Coordinates of C-alpha atoms and ligand atoms in Angstrom, one line a residue:
X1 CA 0.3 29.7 3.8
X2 CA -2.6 27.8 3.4
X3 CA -5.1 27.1 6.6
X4 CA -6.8 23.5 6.2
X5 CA -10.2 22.5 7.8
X6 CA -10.8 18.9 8.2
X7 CA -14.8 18.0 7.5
X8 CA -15.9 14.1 8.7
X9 CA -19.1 13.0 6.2
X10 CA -21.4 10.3 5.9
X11 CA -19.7 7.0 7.3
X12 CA -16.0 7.5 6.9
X13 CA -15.3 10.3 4.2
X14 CA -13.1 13.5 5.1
X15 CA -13.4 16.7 3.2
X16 CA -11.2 19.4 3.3
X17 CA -11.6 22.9 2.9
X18 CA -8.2 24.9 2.0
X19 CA -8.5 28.5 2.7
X20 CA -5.5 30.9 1.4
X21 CA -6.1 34.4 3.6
X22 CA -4.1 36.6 0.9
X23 CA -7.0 36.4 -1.4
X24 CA -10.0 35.1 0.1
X25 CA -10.0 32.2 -1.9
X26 CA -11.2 28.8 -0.3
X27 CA -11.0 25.7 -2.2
X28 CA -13.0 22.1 -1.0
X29 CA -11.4 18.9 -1.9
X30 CA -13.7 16.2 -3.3
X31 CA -17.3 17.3 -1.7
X32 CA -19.2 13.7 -1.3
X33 CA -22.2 16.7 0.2
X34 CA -23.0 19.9 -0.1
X35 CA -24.6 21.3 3.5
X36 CA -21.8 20.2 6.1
X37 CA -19.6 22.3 3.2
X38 CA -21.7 25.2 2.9
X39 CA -22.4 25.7 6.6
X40 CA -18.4 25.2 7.3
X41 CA -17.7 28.1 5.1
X42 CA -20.5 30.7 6.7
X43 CA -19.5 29.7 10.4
X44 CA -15.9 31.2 8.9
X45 CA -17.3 33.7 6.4
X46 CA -15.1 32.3 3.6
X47 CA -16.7 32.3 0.4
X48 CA -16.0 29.1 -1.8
X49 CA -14.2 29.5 -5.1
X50 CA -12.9 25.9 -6.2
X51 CA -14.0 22.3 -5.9
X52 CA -10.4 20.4 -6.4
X53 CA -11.7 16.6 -7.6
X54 CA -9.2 14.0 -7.2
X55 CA -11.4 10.8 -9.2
X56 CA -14.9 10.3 -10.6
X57 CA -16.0 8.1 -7.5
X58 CA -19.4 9.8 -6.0
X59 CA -18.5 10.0 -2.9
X60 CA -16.0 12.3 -4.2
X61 CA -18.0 14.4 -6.8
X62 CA -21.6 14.3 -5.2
X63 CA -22.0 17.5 -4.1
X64 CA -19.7 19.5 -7.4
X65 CA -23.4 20.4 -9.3
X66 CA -25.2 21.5 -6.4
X67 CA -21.6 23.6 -4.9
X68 CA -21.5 25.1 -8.2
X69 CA -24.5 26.1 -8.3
X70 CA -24.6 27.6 -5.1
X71 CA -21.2 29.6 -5.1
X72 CA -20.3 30.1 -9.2
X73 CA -17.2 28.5 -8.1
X74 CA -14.5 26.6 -10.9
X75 CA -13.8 22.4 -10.4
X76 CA -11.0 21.2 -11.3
X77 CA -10.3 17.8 -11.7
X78 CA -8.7 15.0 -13.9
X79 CA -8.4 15.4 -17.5
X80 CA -8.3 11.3 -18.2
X81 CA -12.0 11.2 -16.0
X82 CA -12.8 14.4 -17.4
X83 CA -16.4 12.9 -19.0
X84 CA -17.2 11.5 -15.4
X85 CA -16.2 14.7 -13.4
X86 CA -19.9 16.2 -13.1
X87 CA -19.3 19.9 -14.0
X88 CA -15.8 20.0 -14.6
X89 CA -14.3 23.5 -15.9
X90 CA -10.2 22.8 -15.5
X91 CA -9.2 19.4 -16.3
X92 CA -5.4 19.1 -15.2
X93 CA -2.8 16.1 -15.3
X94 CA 0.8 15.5 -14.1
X95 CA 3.2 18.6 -14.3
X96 CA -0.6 21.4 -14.0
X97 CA 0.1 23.7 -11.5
X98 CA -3.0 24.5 -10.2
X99 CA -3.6 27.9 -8.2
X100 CA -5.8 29.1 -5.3
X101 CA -5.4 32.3 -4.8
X102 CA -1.0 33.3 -4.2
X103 CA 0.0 29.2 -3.4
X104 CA 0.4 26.8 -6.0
X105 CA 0.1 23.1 -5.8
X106 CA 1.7 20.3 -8.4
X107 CA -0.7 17.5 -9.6
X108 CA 0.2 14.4 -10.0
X109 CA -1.1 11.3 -12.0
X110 CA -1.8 8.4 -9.7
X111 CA -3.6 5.9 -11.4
X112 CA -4.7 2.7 -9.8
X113 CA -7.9 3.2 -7.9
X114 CA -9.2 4.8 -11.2
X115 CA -7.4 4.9 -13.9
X116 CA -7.2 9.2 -13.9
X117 CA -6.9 9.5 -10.6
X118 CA -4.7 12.9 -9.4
X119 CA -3.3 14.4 -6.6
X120 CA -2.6 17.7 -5.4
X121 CA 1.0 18.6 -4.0
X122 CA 1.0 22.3 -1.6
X123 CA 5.5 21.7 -1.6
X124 CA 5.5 25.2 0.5
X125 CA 2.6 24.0 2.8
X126 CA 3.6 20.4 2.5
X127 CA 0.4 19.6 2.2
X128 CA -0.6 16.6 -0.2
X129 CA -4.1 16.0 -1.1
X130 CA -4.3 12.1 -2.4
X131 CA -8.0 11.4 -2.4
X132 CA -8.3 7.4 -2.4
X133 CA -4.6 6.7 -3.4
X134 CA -2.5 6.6 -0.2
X135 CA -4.2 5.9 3.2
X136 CA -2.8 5.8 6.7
X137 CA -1.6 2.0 6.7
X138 CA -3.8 1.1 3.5
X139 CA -3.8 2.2 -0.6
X140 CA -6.7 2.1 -2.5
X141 CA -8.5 -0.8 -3.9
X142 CA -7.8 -1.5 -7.4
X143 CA -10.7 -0.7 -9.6
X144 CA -9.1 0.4 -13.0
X145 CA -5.5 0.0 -12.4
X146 CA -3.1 -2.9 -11.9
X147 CA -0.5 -3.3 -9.0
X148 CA 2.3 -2.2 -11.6
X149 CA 0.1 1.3 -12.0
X150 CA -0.7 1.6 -8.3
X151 CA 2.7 1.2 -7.2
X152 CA 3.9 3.4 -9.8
X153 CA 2.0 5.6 -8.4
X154 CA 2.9 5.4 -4.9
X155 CA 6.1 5.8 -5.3
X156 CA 5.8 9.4 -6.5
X157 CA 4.0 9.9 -3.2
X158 CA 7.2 8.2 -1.3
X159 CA 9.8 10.5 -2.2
X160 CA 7.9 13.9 -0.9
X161 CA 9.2 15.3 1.9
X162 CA 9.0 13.1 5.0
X163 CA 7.1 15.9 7.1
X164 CA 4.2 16.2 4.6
X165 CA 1.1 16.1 5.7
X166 CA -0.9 13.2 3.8
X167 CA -4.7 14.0 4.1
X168 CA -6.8 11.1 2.6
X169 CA -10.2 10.7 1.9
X170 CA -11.4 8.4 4.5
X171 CA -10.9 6.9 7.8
X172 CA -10.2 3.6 7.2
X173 CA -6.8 3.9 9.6
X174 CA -8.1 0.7 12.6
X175 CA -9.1 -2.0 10.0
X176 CA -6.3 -0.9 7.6
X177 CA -3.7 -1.4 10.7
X178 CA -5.3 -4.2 11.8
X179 CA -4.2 -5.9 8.1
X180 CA -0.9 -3.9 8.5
X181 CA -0.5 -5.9 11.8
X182 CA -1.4 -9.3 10.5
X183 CA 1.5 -9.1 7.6
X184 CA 4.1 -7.0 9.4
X185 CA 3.5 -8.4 13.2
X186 CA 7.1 -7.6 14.3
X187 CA 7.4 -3.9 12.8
X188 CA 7.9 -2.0 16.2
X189 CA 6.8 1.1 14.5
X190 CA 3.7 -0.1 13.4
X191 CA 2.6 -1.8 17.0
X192 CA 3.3 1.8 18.4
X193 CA 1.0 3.3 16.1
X194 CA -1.5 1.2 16.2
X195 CA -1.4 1.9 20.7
X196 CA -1.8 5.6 19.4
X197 CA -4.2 5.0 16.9
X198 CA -6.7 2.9 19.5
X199 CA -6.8 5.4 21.7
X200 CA -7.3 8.2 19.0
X201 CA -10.4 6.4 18.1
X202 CA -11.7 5.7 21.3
X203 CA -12.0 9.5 22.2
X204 CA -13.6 10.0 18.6
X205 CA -10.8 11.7 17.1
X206 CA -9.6 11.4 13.5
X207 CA -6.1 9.7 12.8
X208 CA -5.8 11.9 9.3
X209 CA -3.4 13.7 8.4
X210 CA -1.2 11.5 8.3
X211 CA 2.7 12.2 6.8
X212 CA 4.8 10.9 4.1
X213 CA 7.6 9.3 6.4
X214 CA 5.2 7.7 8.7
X215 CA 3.7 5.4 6.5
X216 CA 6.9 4.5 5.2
X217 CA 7.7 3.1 8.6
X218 CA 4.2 1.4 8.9
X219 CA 2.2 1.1 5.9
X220 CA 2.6 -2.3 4.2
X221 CA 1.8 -1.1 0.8
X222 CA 4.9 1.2 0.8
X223 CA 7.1 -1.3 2.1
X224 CA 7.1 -4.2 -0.3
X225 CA 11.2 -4.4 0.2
X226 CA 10.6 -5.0 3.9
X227 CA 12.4 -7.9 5.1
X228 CA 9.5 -9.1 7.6
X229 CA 6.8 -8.5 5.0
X230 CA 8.7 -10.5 2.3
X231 CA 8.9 -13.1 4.7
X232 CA 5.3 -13.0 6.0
X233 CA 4.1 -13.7 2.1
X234 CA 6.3 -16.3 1.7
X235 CA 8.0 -13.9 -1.1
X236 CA 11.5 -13.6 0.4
X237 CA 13.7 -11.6 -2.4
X238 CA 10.5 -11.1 -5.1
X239 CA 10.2 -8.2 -7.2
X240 CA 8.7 -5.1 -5.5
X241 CA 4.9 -5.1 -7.8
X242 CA 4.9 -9.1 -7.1
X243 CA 4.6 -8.0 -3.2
X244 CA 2.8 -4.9 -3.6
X245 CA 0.0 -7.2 -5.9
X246 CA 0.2 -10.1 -3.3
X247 CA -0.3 -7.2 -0.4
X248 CA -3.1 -5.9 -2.1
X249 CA -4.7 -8.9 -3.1
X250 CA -4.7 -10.2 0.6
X251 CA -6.0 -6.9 2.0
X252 CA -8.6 -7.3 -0.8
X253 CA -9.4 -10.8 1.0
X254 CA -8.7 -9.9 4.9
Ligands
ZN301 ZN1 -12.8 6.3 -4.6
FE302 FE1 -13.7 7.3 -1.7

């Protein structure tokens, strides 16, 4: 069992810390900053041993040089941004199983956002670290990748468990629905959640982690067969990447 300690940064970034008690060892996912990390781990008495990068971006990799520096700890990260991974020791890609401590979790390639972007998969935790890919009601924006790439990519994502626990990189959740809302305005599921995700917000409180089988109920991006959405684009009956790239395109615009 892993325990997981959500850290809000700067504007809208989430860090997470992953602690596995067995061993001791504590890993951060993508530190944007080093002090709100540091001071996490000593108000626990955990001692950091991995940095677990998902992409290049810096408000991913900011802090890797100075965490490194301060703990001796290992990064790991993705072997096709290797170069751009600021101190990287591990690079890993699809079918790596990367350890911390007794748990295990599978990386997987999901290119798009950049074009070596990974995640990591905890299957006995289900737990899934996805960085800028997947977002509650949103995807990443489309840096390096095309639709085809980014959809490939999601769809490895879809067919995890439904109860997995998806914790992204930022809280983008109220514009995301907000765009959700204006494509799919009859999806019942996605007017519920959006109630829930108001008042979330309004109390301060983050709407991440999210799971696997609700955003397939709610998140546009994963639903490019949905009848209302097909309908909304004009795109009744078009191929799944056409409505994922027009999705993407009008988010891009919204
Ligand atoms: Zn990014
Ligand atoms: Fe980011």
């Amino acid at each position: 069992m892993i325990e997981i300690v959500q850290l809000p940064v700067l504007q809208d970034n989430y860090l997470y810390l992953i602690h596995e008690p067995t061993s001791g060892e504590t890993a951060i996912v993508d530190p944007a900053v080093d002090a709100p990390v540091i001071d996490a781990c000593e108000a626990r008495g955990w001692r950091l041993t991995h940095i677990f990068n998902t992409h290049h971006h810096w408000d991913h990799t900011g802090a890797n040089l100075a965490l490194k520096d301060h703990y001796g700890l290992h990064i790991t990260g993705p072997k096709a941004e290797a170069e751009r991974i600021p101190g990287i020791d591990r690079p890993v890609s699809e079918g790596d199983v990367v350890m911390l401590g007794a748990v295990k979790a599978a990386v997987f390639d999901v290119p798009g956002h950049t074009s070596g972007h990974i995640a990591y998969h905890f299957a006995d935790d289900r737990a899934l670290f996805c960085g800028d890919t997947l977002f509650a009601m949103g995807c990443g924006r489309l840096f390096e990748g095309t639709p085809a790439q980014m959809w490939a990519s999601l769809q490895k994502l879809m067919v995890l468990d439904g109860d997995t626990s998806v914790y992204c990189a930022h809280e983008y959740t109220t514009t995301n629905g907000k765009f959700a809302l204006s494509v799919e305005p009859d999806n019942p599921d996605l007017i519920t959640r959006m109630d829930e995700v108001k008042a979330l917000r309004a109390e301060g409180k983050p709407t991440i982690p999210t799971t696997i089988a609700l955003e397939k109920r709610t998140n546009p991006f994963l639903r490019p067969d949905s009848p209302g959405l097909q309908a909304s684009l004009d795109m009744v009956g078009a191929d799944p990447v056409a409505v994922f790239a027009e999705t993407r395109q009008r988010k891009d615009n919204f």
